[in-house]
Short mmCIF file of C-alpha atoms and ligand atoms in Angstrom, two decimals:
data_model
loop_
_atom_site.label_atom_id
_atom_site.label_comp_id
_atom_site.label_asym_id
_atom_site.label_seq_id
_atom_site.Cartn_x
_atom_site.Cartn_y
_atom_site.Cartn_z
CA MET A 158 -108.59 -71.65 141.80
CA SER A 159 -108.30 -71.07 145.68
CA GLU A 160 -110.70 -68.26 146.83
CA THR A 161 -107.85 -67.27 149.43
CA ARG A 162 -106.08 -64.03 148.64
CA VAL A 163 -102.39 -64.56 148.01
CA ALA A 164 -100.09 -61.77 149.32
CA VAL A 165 -96.34 -61.56 148.63
CA VAL A 166 -94.61 -59.60 151.45
CA THR A 167 -90.90 -58.85 150.96
CA GLY A 168 -88.53 -58.39 153.76
CA ALA A 169 -90.75 -60.66 155.86
CA SER A 170 -88.03 -62.24 158.04
CA ARG A 171 -88.27 -59.26 160.86
CA GLY A 172 -89.24 -55.95 161.54
CA ILE A 173 -92.15 -54.56 159.77
CA GLY A 174 -92.27 -56.91 157.05
CA ARG A 175 -92.63 -59.82 159.78
CA ALA A 176 -95.44 -57.82 161.30
CA ILE A 177 -97.24 -57.17 157.92
CA ALA A 178 -96.99 -60.86 157.18
CA LEU A 179 -98.56 -61.85 160.54
CA ARG A 180 -101.17 -59.35 160.22
CA LEU A 181 -102.14 -60.15 156.56
CA ALA A 182 -102.18 -63.94 157.52
CA LYS A 183 -104.48 -63.14 160.40
CA ASP A 184 -106.74 -61.21 158.07
CA GLY A 185 -106.95 -64.47 156.07
CA ARG A 186 -104.49 -63.92 153.44
CA HIS A 187 -102.22 -66.96 152.37
CA VAL A 188 -98.85 -64.84 152.65
CA VAL A 189 -95.63 -65.68 150.66
CA LEU A 190 -92.68 -64.86 152.98
CA VAL A 191 -89.71 -63.27 151.08
CA SER A 192 -86.10 -62.70 152.16
CA ARG A 193 -82.71 -63.77 151.41
CA SER A 194 -82.50 -66.55 153.80
CA ALA A 195 -84.89 -69.51 154.38
CA ALA A 196 -84.25 -69.97 158.28
CA PRO A 197 -85.50 -66.93 159.53
CA LEU A 198 -88.55 -67.08 156.93
CA ALA A 199 -89.27 -70.55 158.30
CA GLU A 200 -89.81 -69.42 161.90
CA VAL A 201 -92.35 -66.58 160.78
CA LYS A 202 -94.35 -69.32 158.78
CA SER A 203 -94.49 -71.48 161.90
CA ALA A 204 -95.76 -68.38 163.86
CA ILE A 205 -98.43 -67.77 161.21
CA GLU A 206 -99.63 -71.33 161.36
CA ASP A 207 -99.48 -71.43 165.33
CA GLY A 208 -102.04 -68.68 164.94
CA GLY A 209 -104.23 -70.78 162.32
CA GLY A 210 -102.87 -68.75 159.29
CA GLU A 211 -101.32 -70.02 156.00
CA ALA A 212 -97.95 -69.02 154.55
CA SER A 213 -94.98 -70.25 152.18
CA VAL A 214 -91.58 -69.27 151.93
CA CYS A 215 -89.75 -67.74 149.20
CA ALA A 216 -85.80 -67.19 149.67
CA VAL A 217 -84.56 -64.66 147.21
CA ASP A 218 -82.58 -61.62 146.86
CA VAL A 219 -84.91 -58.90 145.45
CA GLY A 220 -81.62 -56.76 144.38
CA GLU A 221 -81.17 -59.83 141.74
CA ARG A 222 -83.40 -58.67 138.83
CA ALA A 223 -83.76 -61.86 136.77
CA ALA A 224 -83.94 -64.09 140.08
CA TRP A 225 -86.49 -61.80 141.73
CA GLY A 226 -88.75 -61.42 138.48
CA ALA A 227 -88.92 -65.10 137.92
CA ALA A 228 -89.69 -65.79 141.54
CA ILE A 229 -92.74 -63.60 141.41
CA GLU A 230 -93.77 -65.09 138.22
CA GLY A 231 -93.17 -68.63 139.81
CA ILE A 232 -95.34 -67.64 142.85
CA ALA A 233 -98.32 -66.47 140.64
CA LYS A 234 -98.13 -69.89 138.70
CA GLU A 235 -97.73 -72.15 141.67
CA ARG A 236 -100.41 -70.44 143.82
CA GLY A 237 -102.71 -69.75 140.55
CA ARG A 238 -103.18 -66.16 141.78
CA LEU A 239 -101.43 -63.20 143.08
CA ASP A 240 -103.54 -60.44 144.65
CA ILE A 241 -101.51 -58.52 146.97
CA LEU A 242 -98.01 -57.24 146.64
CA VAL A 243 -96.23 -55.52 149.42
CA ASN A 244 -92.46 -54.22 148.52
CA ASN A 245 -91.19 -53.75 151.78
CA ALA A 246 -87.66 -55.02 151.88
CA GLY A 247 -85.08 -52.33 152.23
CA ILE A 248 -81.49 -51.50 153.26
CA THR A 249 -79.56 -48.58 154.67
CA ARG A 250 -75.99 -47.70 153.29
CA ASP A 251 -75.76 -44.07 154.99
CA ASN A 252 -72.92 -41.64 154.08
CA LEU A 253 -72.81 -37.83 153.51
CA SER A 254 -73.31 -37.33 149.48
CA LEU A 255 -69.84 -36.23 148.89
CA ARG A 256 -68.42 -39.59 150.67
CA MET A 257 -70.94 -41.72 149.30
CA SER A 258 -69.45 -44.67 146.79
CA ASP A 259 -70.84 -45.90 143.56
CA GLU A 260 -71.55 -49.33 145.58
CA GLU A 261 -73.49 -47.45 148.28
CA TRP A 262 -75.66 -45.69 145.95
CA ASP A 263 -76.19 -48.72 143.43
CA GLU A 264 -76.86 -51.22 146.22
CA VAL A 265 -79.68 -49.13 147.99
CA ILE A 266 -81.41 -48.13 144.65
CA ALA A 267 -81.28 -51.77 143.49
CA VAL A 268 -82.97 -53.12 146.64
CA ASN A 269 -85.22 -50.45 147.78
CA LEU A 270 -86.41 -49.06 144.42
CA THR A 271 -85.67 -51.30 141.36
CA SER A 272 -86.88 -54.48 143.24
CA ALA A 273 -90.36 -52.69 143.54
CA PHE A 274 -90.54 -52.03 139.79
CA VAL A 275 -89.35 -55.72 138.83
CA ALA A 276 -91.95 -57.13 141.34
CA ILE A 277 -94.79 -54.81 140.19
CA ARG A 278 -94.16 -55.69 136.42
CA ALA A 279 -94.15 -59.38 137.00
CA ALA A 280 -97.21 -59.36 139.35
CA ALA A 281 -99.26 -57.03 137.11
CA ARG A 282 -100.00 -59.70 134.57
CA SER A 283 -101.76 -61.99 137.12
CA MET A 284 -103.46 -58.97 138.82
CA MET A 285 -104.73 -57.61 135.37
CA LYS A 286 -106.20 -61.33 134.26
CA GLN A 287 -107.89 -61.28 137.76
CA ARG A 288 -108.97 -57.61 137.53
CA PHE A 289 -108.08 -57.29 141.24
CA GLY A 290 -104.55 -56.13 142.61
CA ARG A 291 -103.47 -54.35 145.97
CA ILE A 292 -99.73 -53.04 145.51
CA VAL A 293 -98.09 -51.42 148.59
CA ASN A 294 -94.53 -49.82 148.44
CA ILE A 295 -93.06 -49.05 151.69
CA ALA A 296 -91.11 -45.87 151.43
CA SER A 297 -89.99 -43.54 154.38
CA THR A 298 -90.50 -40.02 155.59
CA SER A 299 -86.67 -39.56 154.42
CA GLY A 300 -88.27 -39.98 150.88
CA LEU A 301 -90.61 -37.24 151.66
CA VAL A 302 -88.49 -34.50 153.26
CA GLY A 303 -84.91 -35.88 152.83
CA ASN A 304 -82.38 -36.89 155.47
CA ALA A 305 -78.65 -35.72 155.68
CA GLY A 306 -76.55 -38.63 155.13
CA GLN A 307 -79.12 -40.86 153.28
CA ALA A 308 -79.02 -39.55 149.60
CA ASN A 309 -79.27 -42.98 148.22
CA TYR A 310 -82.09 -43.93 150.47
CA ALA A 311 -84.22 -40.76 150.31
CA ALA A 312 -83.78 -40.74 146.59
CA ALA A 313 -84.97 -44.55 146.26
CA LYS A 314 -87.85 -43.90 148.86
CA SER A 315 -88.83 -40.84 146.80
CA GLY A 316 -88.71 -42.70 143.55
CA LEU A 317 -91.16 -45.22 145.11
CA LEU A 318 -93.57 -42.32 144.99
CA GLY A 319 -93.32 -41.50 141.42
CA LEU A 320 -93.54 -45.21 140.56
CA SER A 321 -96.45 -45.91 142.74
CA LYS A 322 -98.44 -42.99 141.35
CA THR A 323 -97.62 -43.76 137.70
CA ILE A 324 -98.68 -47.49 138.29
CA ALA A 325 -101.77 -46.11 139.82
CA ARG A 326 -102.74 -44.39 136.76
CA GLU A 327 -101.69 -47.29 134.43
CA LEU A 328 -103.40 -49.90 136.17
CA GLY A 329 -106.37 -48.38 138.00
CA GLY A 330 -108.79 -49.39 135.26
CA LYS A 331 -107.98 -53.01 135.86
CA GLY A 332 -108.74 -53.13 139.46
CA ILE A 333 -105.37 -52.53 140.61
CA THR A 334 -104.64 -50.08 143.31
CA CYS A 335 -101.02 -48.81 144.21
CA ASN A 336 -100.30 -46.75 147.08
CA VAL A 337 -97.27 -45.99 149.33
CA VAL A 338 -97.01 -46.35 153.05
CA ALA A 339 -94.22 -44.22 154.35
CA PRO A 340 -93.35 -45.04 158.11
CA GLY A 341 -91.52 -42.62 160.43
CA PHE A 342 -89.05 -43.90 163.17
CA ILE A 343 -90.34 -47.62 163.87
CA GLN A 344 -88.59 -49.95 166.38
CA THR A 345 -86.92 -52.46 164.40
CA ASP A 346 -83.21 -53.69 163.68
CA MET A 347 -82.91 -50.85 161.40
CA THR A 348 -83.19 -48.04 163.96
CA ALA A 349 -81.72 -50.08 167.01
CA ASN A 350 -78.47 -48.21 167.14
CA LEU A 351 -79.74 -44.81 167.07
CA GLY A 352 -78.66 -43.98 170.58
CA GLU A 353 -80.81 -42.33 173.29
CA GLU A 354 -79.90 -38.58 172.25
CA ILE A 355 -81.10 -39.05 168.59
CA THR A 356 -84.22 -41.02 169.73
CA ASP A 357 -85.00 -38.49 172.03
CA LYS A 358 -84.86 -35.68 169.24
CA VAL A 359 -86.99 -37.82 167.19
CA LYS A 360 -89.71 -38.38 169.71
CA ASP A 361 -89.65 -34.65 170.49
CA ALA A 362 -90.39 -33.88 166.78
CA MET A 363 -93.59 -35.96 166.76
CA ALA A 364 -97.19 -35.12 167.75
CA ILE A 365 -97.43 -38.40 169.14
CA LYS A 366 -94.46 -38.51 171.57
CA ARG A 367 -93.37 -42.36 171.03
CA LEU A 368 -91.46 -44.09 168.30
CA GLY A 369 -93.69 -46.21 166.03
CA GLU A 370 -94.00 -50.04 166.26
CA ALA A 371 -93.94 -52.54 163.35
CA GLY A 372 -97.92 -53.19 164.17
CA ASP A 373 -98.33 -49.61 163.50
CA ILE A 374 -97.38 -49.89 159.94
CA ALA A 375 -98.90 -53.46 159.46
CA ALA A 376 -102.55 -52.03 160.37
CA ALA A 377 -102.37 -49.41 157.55
CA VAL A 378 -101.10 -52.03 155.09
CA ALA A 379 -104.17 -54.44 156.21
CA TYR A 380 -106.46 -51.55 155.17
CA VAL A 381 -104.88 -50.28 152.05
CA THR A 382 -104.95 -54.09 150.93
CA SER A 383 -108.09 -55.01 151.87
CA ASP A 384 -110.77 -55.60 149.29
CA GLU A 385 -112.96 -52.49 150.84
CA ALA A 386 -109.91 -49.89 149.85
CA GLY A 387 -110.60 -50.21 146.10
CA PHE A 388 -111.22 -46.48 145.71
CA LEU A 389 -107.90 -45.52 147.41
CA THR A 390 -104.90 -45.19 144.98
CA GLY A 391 -101.88 -43.26 144.13
CA GLN A 392 -101.79 -42.10 147.86
CA VAL A 393 -98.97 -41.53 150.21
CA ILE A 394 -99.96 -42.59 153.77
CA ALA A 395 -97.14 -41.32 156.33
CA VAL A 396 -97.53 -43.35 159.38
CA ASP A 397 -95.02 -41.39 161.24
CA GLY A 398 -96.85 -40.10 164.68
CA GLY A 399 -97.33 -37.03 163.07
CA MET A 400 -93.61 -36.07 162.44
CA THR A 401 -94.09 -34.76 158.85
CA MET A 402 -97.66 -33.84 158.30
CA CYS A 403 -96.79 -33.15 154.48
P1 NAP B 47 -85.12 -54.23 158.94
O1 NAP B 47 -85.50 -54.85 160.20
O2 NAP B 47 -83.84 -53.93 158.62
O3 NAP B 47 -85.66 -55.68 157.92
C1 NAP B 47 -85.13 -55.63 156.60
C2 NAP B 47 -85.83 -56.90 155.78
O4 NAP B 47 -85.78 -56.76 154.55
C3 NAP B 47 -85.48 -58.26 156.38
O5 NAP B 47 -86.35 -58.96 156.48
C4 NAP B 47 -84.34 -58.44 155.24
O6 NAP B 47 -84.09 -59.64 155.43
C5 NAP B 47 -85.06 -57.80 154.01
N1 NAP B 47 -84.01 -57.78 153.03
C6 NAP B 47 -83.08 -56.71 153.11
N2 NAP B 47 -82.32 -56.89 151.86
C7 NAP B 47 -82.80 -57.68 151.21
C8 NAP B 47 -82.55 -58.34 149.61
N3 NAP B 47 -81.69 -58.02 149.11
N4 NAP B 47 -83.55 -59.29 149.28
C9 NAP B 47 -84.58 -59.73 150.11
N5 NAP B 47 -84.69 -59.18 151.24
C10 NAP B 47 -84.06 -58.31 151.60
O7 NAP B 47 -85.89 -53.30 158.53
P2 NAP B 47 -87.52 -52.53 158.68
O8 NAP B 47 -87.08 -51.59 159.83
O9 NAP B 47 -88.33 -53.59 158.88
O10 NAP B 47 -87.71 -51.90 157.51
C11 NAP B 47 -88.61 -52.48 156.60
C12 NAP B 47 -89.03 -51.35 155.49
O11 NAP B 47 -89.54 -50.09 156.20
C13 NAP B 47 -87.80 -50.99 154.69
O12 NAP B 47 -88.15 -50.79 153.27
C14 NAP B 47 -87.30 -49.62 155.30
O13 NAP B 47 -86.68 -48.91 154.50
C15 NAP B 47 -88.54 -49.13 155.90
N6 NAP B 47 -88.73 -48.12 156.72
C16 NAP B 47 -88.24 -48.47 158.20
C17 NAP B 47 -88.25 -47.44 159.15
C18 NAP B 47 -87.92 -47.76 160.50
O14 NAP B 47 -87.86 -46.89 161.29
N7 NAP B 47 -87.51 -48.89 160.73
C19 NAP B 47 -88.70 -46.06 158.78
C20 NAP B 47 -88.84 -45.79 157.58
C21 NAP B 47 -89.15 -46.75 156.28
P3 NAP B 47 -82.78 -60.38 155.08
O15 NAP B 47 -81.70 -59.70 155.56
O16 NAP B 47 -82.96 -61.91 155.76
O17 NAP B 47 -82.68 -60.77 153.58
#
């Protein structure tokens, strides 16, 4: 069995997931890059390899339960191990609660919450055998304090907190940690169309007067998934420039 730790990062084609993948590869992990389409993942794989790192590509819709669970099992079998799982893929379908459709609710819960449970359940088998695992679920400050227009998103992100703390308790004795990193406003495609007025208000609400960068989240994930973070579990780490402090 290879000694190199294997990390699965979902939503690795762009934004925060891409930055996490590049950082974990730089730290010596073999990174399995997950999102729906292979082409953007191939670009990330090349960027990792250009920097001397190792990666492979797994194109799958994490909202498709059976396919996603099977993909995780396939990765563990093919690579012979699975050490780190970063559930980062996420979408928004914003609407005021009274106008929110069943589809908007269901899609966000499936991609942002259920996919994390499915991946953890499938990955835990390998991690338990290895008696080592690092699971990180990427939530959001919306899941900590709520956000008008995001009942589906905030519920899914808040759900990740309960899921993570429960997994931390269930699997801690097997050398597996499970934590949450909750980003504030980070400059990615997801926040690209907020407009100057909202961006200025957001900056004003922060102790550190700038929007976050994907690398800010990647740095937190790198520590939480490191071998030395074995005593850190069930925690919610808000990387939000001091916006919530809760
Ligand atoms: P982004 O730029 O929109 O990227 C989202 C990623 O998720 C893409 O790689 C996308 O790839 C992937 N994805 C979406 N649906 C998927 C599906 N069904 N199956 C597989 N992959 C899927 O988002 P981001 O800003 O980097 O956000 C990353 C995470 O951080 C999300 O969970 C988000 O909720 C959270 N977050 C972001 C912010 C922020 O300010 N940006 C703040 C708080 C929390 P494809 O479209 O190619 O499949």
